[in-house]
CSV table of C-alpha atoms and ligand atoms in Angstrom, one decimal:
chain,number,residue,atom,x,y,z
A,204,UNK,CA,86.1,52.0,75.4
A,205,UNK,CA,85.7,50.6,71.9
A,206,UNK,CA,87.8,51.2,68.7
A,207,UNK,CA,85.0,52.0,66.5
A,208,UNK,CA,86.8,51.4,63.3
A,209,UNK,CA,87.7,47.8,64.2
A,210,UNK,CA,84.8,47.0,66.8
A,211,UNK,CA,87.5,45.9,69.2
A,212,UNK,CA,87.1,46.8,72.9
A,213,UNK,CA,90.1,48.8,74.2
A,214,UNK,CA,91.3,49.3,77.6
A,215,UNK,CA,91.6,52.9,78.6
A,216,UNK,CA,95.1,54.2,78.4
A,217,UNK,CA,97.0,53.8,81.6
A,218,UNK,CA,98.1,57.0,83.4
A,219,UNK,CA,101.7,57.9,84.1
A,220,UNK,CA,103.1,57.2,87.5
A,221,UNK,CA,102.2,60.1,90.0
A,222,UNK,CA,105.6,61.5,90.1
A,223,UNK,CA,106.1,61.5,86.3
A,224,UNK,CA,102.6,62.9,85.8
A,225,UNK,CA,103.3,65.7,88.2
A,226,UNK,CA,106.6,66.6,86.5
A,227,UNK,CA,105.0,66.4,83.0
A,228,UNK,CA,102.1,68.7,84.1
A,229,UNK,CA,104.5,71.3,85.4
A,230,UNK,CA,106.4,71.3,82.1
A,231,UNK,CA,103.1,71.2,80.1
A,232,UNK,CA,101.8,74.2,82.1
A,233,UNK,CA,105.0,76.1,81.2
A,234,UNK,CA,104.6,75.4,77.5
A,235,UNK,CA,100.8,76.2,77.4
A,236,UNK,CA,101.4,79.5,79.0
A,237,UNK,CA,103.4,80.6,75.9
A,238,UNK,CA,100.2,80.5,73.7
A,239,UNK,CA,97.1,82.6,73.6
A,240,UNK,CA,95.0,79.5,73.1
A,241,UNK,CA,95.9,76.2,74.9
A,242,UNK,CA,95.4,74.1,72.0
A,243,UNK,CA,98.2,75.8,70.1
A,244,UNK,CA,100.5,74.0,72.4
A,245,UNK,CA,99.7,70.7,71.0
A,246,UNK,CA,102.6,70.2,68.9
A,247,UNK,CA,105.2,70.9,71.6
A,248,UNK,CA,103.3,68.9,74.1
A,249,UNK,CA,103.6,65.9,71.7
A,250,UNK,CA,107.3,66.5,71.7
A,251,UNK,CA,107.2,66.6,75.5
A,252,UNK,CA,105.5,63.2,75.9
A,253,UNK,CA,107.9,61.8,73.3
A,254,UNK,CA,110.8,63.1,75.5
A,255,UNK,CA,109.4,60.7,78.2
A,256,UNK,CA,108.8,57.5,76.4
A,257,UNK,CA,110.6,57.9,73.1
A,258,UNK,CA,107.4,57.8,71.2
A,259,UNK,CA,103.8,58.9,71.4
A,260,UNK,CA,102.0,56.4,73.4
A,261,UNK,CA,98.2,56.2,74.2
A,262,UNK,CA,99.1,57.5,77.7
A,263,UNK,CA,100.8,60.4,76.1
A,264,UNK,CA,97.8,61.2,73.9
A,265,UNK,CA,95.5,60.9,76.9
A,266,UNK,CA,97.8,63.4,78.7
A,267,UNK,CA,97.9,65.9,76.0
A,268,UNK,CA,94.0,65.7,75.6
A,269,UNK,CA,93.5,66.3,79.2
A,270,UNK,CA,96.0,69.2,79.5
A,271,UNK,CA,94.6,71.0,76.4
A,272,UNK,CA,90.8,70.1,76.7
A,273,UNK,CA,90.9,68.2,73.5
A,274,UNK,CA,89.5,64.7,72.7
A,275,UNK,CA,91.9,61.8,72.2
A,276,UNK,CA,90.6,61.6,68.6
A,277,UNK,CA,91.8,65.2,68.0
A,278,UNK,CA,95.3,64.6,69.4
A,279,UNK,CA,95.7,61.3,67.7
A,280,UNK,CA,94.8,62.9,64.4
A,281,UNK,CA,97.6,65.4,64.8
A,282,UNK,CA,100.2,63.0,66.2
A,283,UNK,CA,99.6,60.5,63.2
A,284,UNK,CA,99.8,63.3,60.6
A,285,UNK,CA,103.4,64.5,61.3
A,286,UNK,CA,106.3,62.1,60.6
A,287,UNK,CA,108.3,63.6,63.5
A,288,UNK,CA,106.0,61.9,66.0
A,289,UNK,CA,106.9,58.3,66.4
A,290,UNK,CA,104.2,55.8,66.9
A,291,UNK,CA,106.2,52.8,68.2
A,292,UNK,CA,109.3,52.3,70.4
A,293,UNK,CA,112.3,53.1,68.4
A,294,UNK,CA,116.1,53.7,68.7
A,295,UNK,CA,118.1,56.2,70.6
A,296,UNK,CA,119.2,57.6,67.3
A,297,UNK,CA,116.9,58.1,64.4
A,298,UNK,CA,119.2,57.8,61.3
A,299,UNK,CA,117.4,59.3,58.2
A,300,UNK,CA,118.9,59.0,54.8
A,301,UNK,CA,117.5,61.4,52.3
A,302,UNK,CA,116.4,59.6,49.2
A,303,UNK,CA,114.6,62.5,47.5
A,304,UNK,CA,115.6,63.2,43.9
A,305,UNK,CA,118.9,65.1,44.3
A,306,UNK,CA,120.3,63.1,47.2
A,307,UNK,CA,119.1,59.8,45.6
A,308,UNK,CA,121.1,60.4,42.4
A,309,UNK,CA,124.1,61.7,44.2
A,310,UNK,CA,124.3,58.4,46.3
A,311,UNK,CA,121.4,58.6,48.8
A,312,UNK,CA,120.0,55.4,47.5
A,313,UNK,CA,123.2,53.5,47.7
A,314,UNK,CA,123.7,54.8,51.2
A,315,UNK,CA,120.2,53.5,52.4
A,316,UNK,CA,120.8,50.1,50.7
A,317,UNK,CA,124.3,49.7,52.3
A,318,UNK,CA,122.9,50.9,55.7
A,319,UNK,CA,120.0,48.3,55.5
A,320,UNK,CA,122.6,45.6,54.9
A,321,UNK,CA,125.1,46.8,57.4
A,322,UNK,CA,122.6,47.2,60.2
A,323,UNK,CA,120.3,44.2,59.2
A,324,UNK,CA,117.1,46.4,59.3
A,325,UNK,CA,114.7,47.8,56.8
A,326,UNK,CA,113.0,51.1,56.6
A,327,UNK,CA,111.5,52.2,59.9
A,328,UNK,CA,113.1,49.3,61.8
A,329,UNK,CA,115.4,49.4,64.8
A,330,UNK,CA,118.5,47.4,65.6
A,331,UNK,CA,118.2,44.7,68.2
A,332,UNK,CA,120.2,46.7,70.7
A,333,UNK,CA,117.7,49.6,70.4
A,334,UNK,CA,120.3,52.1,69.3
A,335,UNK,CA,119.5,52.9,65.8
A,336,UNK,CA,116.3,53.3,63.8
A,337,UNK,CA,116.8,53.6,60.1
A,338,UNK,CA,114.4,55.5,57.8
A,339,UNK,CA,114.0,57.3,54.5
A,340,UNK,CA,113.7,61.0,54.9
A,341,UNK,CA,112.4,63.5,52.5
A,342,UNK,CA,114.3,66.5,51.3
A,343,UNK,CA,115.6,68.7,54.2
A,344,UNK,CA,116.7,71.7,52.2
A,345,UNK,CA,120.4,70.8,52.2
A,346,UNK,CA,120.5,69.7,48.7
A,347,UNK,CA,123.7,71.5,48.0
A,348,UNK,CA,125.4,69.1,50.6
A,349,UNK,CA,123.8,65.9,48.9
A,350,UNK,CA,123.6,63.2,49.8
A,351,UNK,CA,122.6,64.0,53.3
A,352,UNK,CA,122.1,62.0,56.3
A,353,UNK,CA,120.3,63.3,59.4
A,354,UNK,CA,120.7,61.8,63.0
A,355,UNK,CA,118.0,63.1,65.4
A,356,UNK,CA,117.6,65.9,62.7
A,357,UNK,CA,121.2,67.1,62.9
A,358,UNK,CA,122.9,67.3,59.6
A,359,UNK,CA,125.7,64.9,58.2
A,360,UNK,CA,126.6,66.4,54.8
A,361,UNK,CA,128.3,64.9,51.7
A,362,UNK,CA,128.0,61.4,52.9
A,363,UNK,CA,129.2,58.1,51.3
A,364,UNK,CA,128.2,54.6,52.1
A,365,UNK,CA,131.5,54.2,54.0
A,366,UNK,CA,131.1,57.4,56.0
A,367,UNK,CA,127.5,56.5,56.9
A,368,UNK,CA,128.5,53.1,57.9
A,369,UNK,CA,131.3,54.5,60.2
A,370,UNK,CA,128.6,56.9,61.5
A,371,UNK,CA,126.2,54.2,62.7
A,372,UNK,CA,129.2,52.1,64.0
A,373,UNK,CA,130.2,55.1,66.2
A,374,UNK,CA,126.6,55.6,67.4
A,375,UNK,CA,126.2,51.9,68.3
A,376,UNK,CA,129.6,51.9,70.1
A,377,UNK,CA,128.6,54.9,72.1
A,378,UNK,CA,131.5,57.1,70.7
A,379,UNK,CA,131.0,60.9,70.5
A,380,UNK,CA,129.7,61.9,67.0
A,381,UNK,CA,129.6,65.4,65.9
A,382,UNK,CA,127.3,66.5,63.0
A,383,UNK,CA,128.7,68.5,60.2
A,384,UNK,CA,126.9,71.4,61.3
A,385,UNK,CA,125.6,71.8,64.9
A,386,UNK,CA,126.2,70.7,68.5
A,387,UNK,CA,127.1,67.1,69.5
A,388,UNK,CA,124.2,64.8,69.0
A,389,UNK,CA,122.0,63.8,71.9
A,390,UNK,CA,119.6,61.0,72.3
A,391,UNK,CA,116.1,61.1,70.6
A,392,UNK,CA,114.4,61.8,74.0
A,393,UNK,CA,116.7,64.6,74.8
A,394,UNK,CA,116.1,66.0,71.3
A,395,UNK,CA,112.3,65.7,71.8
A,396,UNK,CA,112.5,67.8,74.9
A,397,UNK,CA,114.6,70.5,73.1
A,398,UNK,CA,111.8,70.4,70.3
A,399,UNK,CA,109.2,70.8,73.1
A,400,UNK,CA,110.7,74.3,73.7
A,401,UNK,CA,113.0,73.6,76.7
A,402,UNK,CA,116.5,75.1,76.7
A,403,UNK,CA,119.2,73.4,74.6
A,404,UNK,CA,122.1,73.2,77.1
A,405,UNK,CA,124.5,71.2,74.9
A,406,UNK,CA,127.9,72.8,74.8
A,407,UNK,CA,128.2,74.9,71.6
A,408,UNK,CA,124.7,74.3,70.6
A,409,UNK,CA,123.9,78.2,70.2
A,410,UNK,CA,127.2,79.0,68.4
A,411,UNK,CA,126.8,76.1,66.0
A,412,UNK,CA,123.2,76.5,65.3
A,413,UNK,CA,123.8,76.2,61.6
A,414,UNK,CA,124.0,78.3,58.6
A,415,UNK,CA,124.1,78.1,54.9
A,416,UNK,CA,127.1,76.6,53.3
A,417,UNK,CA,129.1,78.2,50.3
A,418,UNK,CA,126.9,76.7,47.7
A,419,UNK,CA,123.6,78.0,49.2
A,420,UNK,CA,125.2,81.4,49.5
A,421,UNK,CA,126.6,81.7,45.9
A,422,UNK,CA,123.5,83.3,44.5
A,423,UNK,CA,123.4,85.8,47.4
A,424,UNK,CA,126.9,86.8,46.8
A,425,UNK,CA,126.3,87.2,43.2
A,426,UNK,CA,123.3,89.3,43.8
A,427,UNK,CA,125.4,91.6,46.1
A,428,UNK,CA,128.2,91.8,43.5
A,429,UNK,CA,130.6,89.9,45.7
A,430,UNK,CA,131.4,87.2,43.3
A,431,UNK,CA,132.3,87.1,39.5
A,432,UNK,CA,132.0,84.5,36.9
A,433,UNK,CA,131.6,83.7,33.2
A,434,UNK,CA,128.3,83.5,31.4
A,435,UNK,CA,127.6,81.2,28.5
A,436,UNK,CA,124.5,82.2,26.7
A,437,UNK,CA,121.7,82.9,29.5
A,438,UNK,CA,123.2,80.1,31.8
A,439,UNK,CA,125.8,80.7,34.3
A,440,UNK,CA,128.9,78.3,34.1
A,441,UNK,CA,131.0,77.2,36.9
A,442,UNK,CA,134.3,79.2,37.0
A,443,UNK,CA,135.9,76.0,37.8
A,444,UNK,CA,136.7,76.4,41.5
A,445,UNK,CA,133.2,75.0,42.5
A,446,UNK,CA,132.6,78.1,44.6
A,447,UNK,CA,130.8,80.6,42.6
A,448,UNK,CA,128.8,80.9,39.4
A,449,UNK,CA,128.6,83.6,36.7
A,450,UNK,CA,125.8,86.0,36.2
A,451,UNK,CA,125.2,88.9,33.8
A,452,UNK,CA,125.6,92.3,34.8
A,453,UNK,CA,122.3,93.9,36.0
A,454,UNK,CA,122.0,96.0,32.6
A,455,UNK,CA,122.2,92.6,30.8
A,456,UNK,CA,119.4,90.8,32.6
A,457,UNK,CA,117.5,88.8,30.1
A,458,UNK,CA,115.2,86.8,32.2
A,459,UNK,CA,111.8,88.2,33.6
A,460,UNK,CA,112.9,86.5,36.8
A,461,UNK,CA,115.8,88.9,37.4
A,462,UNK,CA,113.9,91.9,38.1
A,463,UNK,CA,110.3,92.6,38.6
A,464,UNK,CA,108.4,94.7,35.9
A,465,UNK,CA,105.3,96.6,35.7
A,466,UNK,CA,102.7,94.6,34.0
A,467,UNK,CA,101.6,97.5,31.9
A,468,UNK,CA,105.1,98.0,30.6
A,469,UNK,CA,105.6,94.4,29.6
A,470,UNK,CA,102.2,94.0,28.0
A,471,UNK,CA,100.9,97.5,26.9
A,472,UNK,CA,98.1,95.9,24.9
A,473,UNK,CA,96.5,94.7,28.1
A,474,UNK,CA,97.0,97.2,30.8
A,475,UNK,CA,96.3,95.5,34.2
A,476,UNK,CA,94.0,97.6,36.3
A,477,UNK,CA,91.6,95.3,37.9
A,478,UNK,CA,89.9,98.1,39.9
A,479,UNK,CA,89.4,100.2,36.8
A,480,UNK,CA,88.2,97.1,34.8
A,481,UNK,CA,85.8,96.2,37.5
A,482,UNK,CA,84.5,99.8,37.7
A,483,UNK,CA,84.0,99.9,33.8
A,484,UNK,CA,82.1,96.6,34.0
A,485,UNK,CA,79.9,97.7,36.8
A,486,UNK,CA,79.1,101.0,34.9
A,487,UNK,CA,78.1,99.0,31.8
A,488,UNK,CA,75.7,96.9,33.7
B,751,FES,S1,117.2,66.1,48.1
B,751,FES,FE1,118.2,65.7,50.0
B,751,FES,S2,118.4,67.5,51.1
B,751,FES,FE2,117.3,68.0,49.2
């Protein structure tokens, strides 16, 4: 086999030991049976092979290709596209610091810098004991809890450099760590198996499967008339308790975003009727 891009001969990827292969094949068949087309099972199968070795190896790529009747090039293309698939050995705990705009200005950049110093690693690097891999992450839609840190994709909200350093210290020391929302943490390999679609047996995992926080729900509560607030101009102003924000009454809605309007009403000079327009144009031809 030759790596065409580099012209370097490559050895074929080694196979799994027979017992591992048999176990993975059984699991893979269970996953594949959930989909009308086998290739649709590629993403969970990549998580499955990650649960075995902690990252997607050439052996894992070959396994997925054989199970799904794909080429190794096709599997490689998918596995290198998504950041949730790791391409090299990494730590038991993937510590991601959100450094997207909102988290960054709320302290995410400072947290990341302090963790680099504290752990002695850079981005996408792993501590010498193999416990923690540090990385930047993009926005995880938890901006109302900024700055956010994620460990194996479980949320740790409203972090500070101090709390984040205590967090990684506990991970390295093997002390139990509970995310702000969700079940107790498990290792990266255990997380990968859950993401492959196998049952999450962690105590409290179902009950604590997450939910929106008060800040996220403020708009919904306002929409339902369950919250009140003051309004300055067309902008809502915090009532001061940090929990709810003001909104005009429905009759006072000034923004076109508040309620959909018919195009013909809002722009009577240009009634929108593409079917009629098209018909008229066709008649004129
Ligand atoms: S910017 Fe960090 S969660 Fe959105």
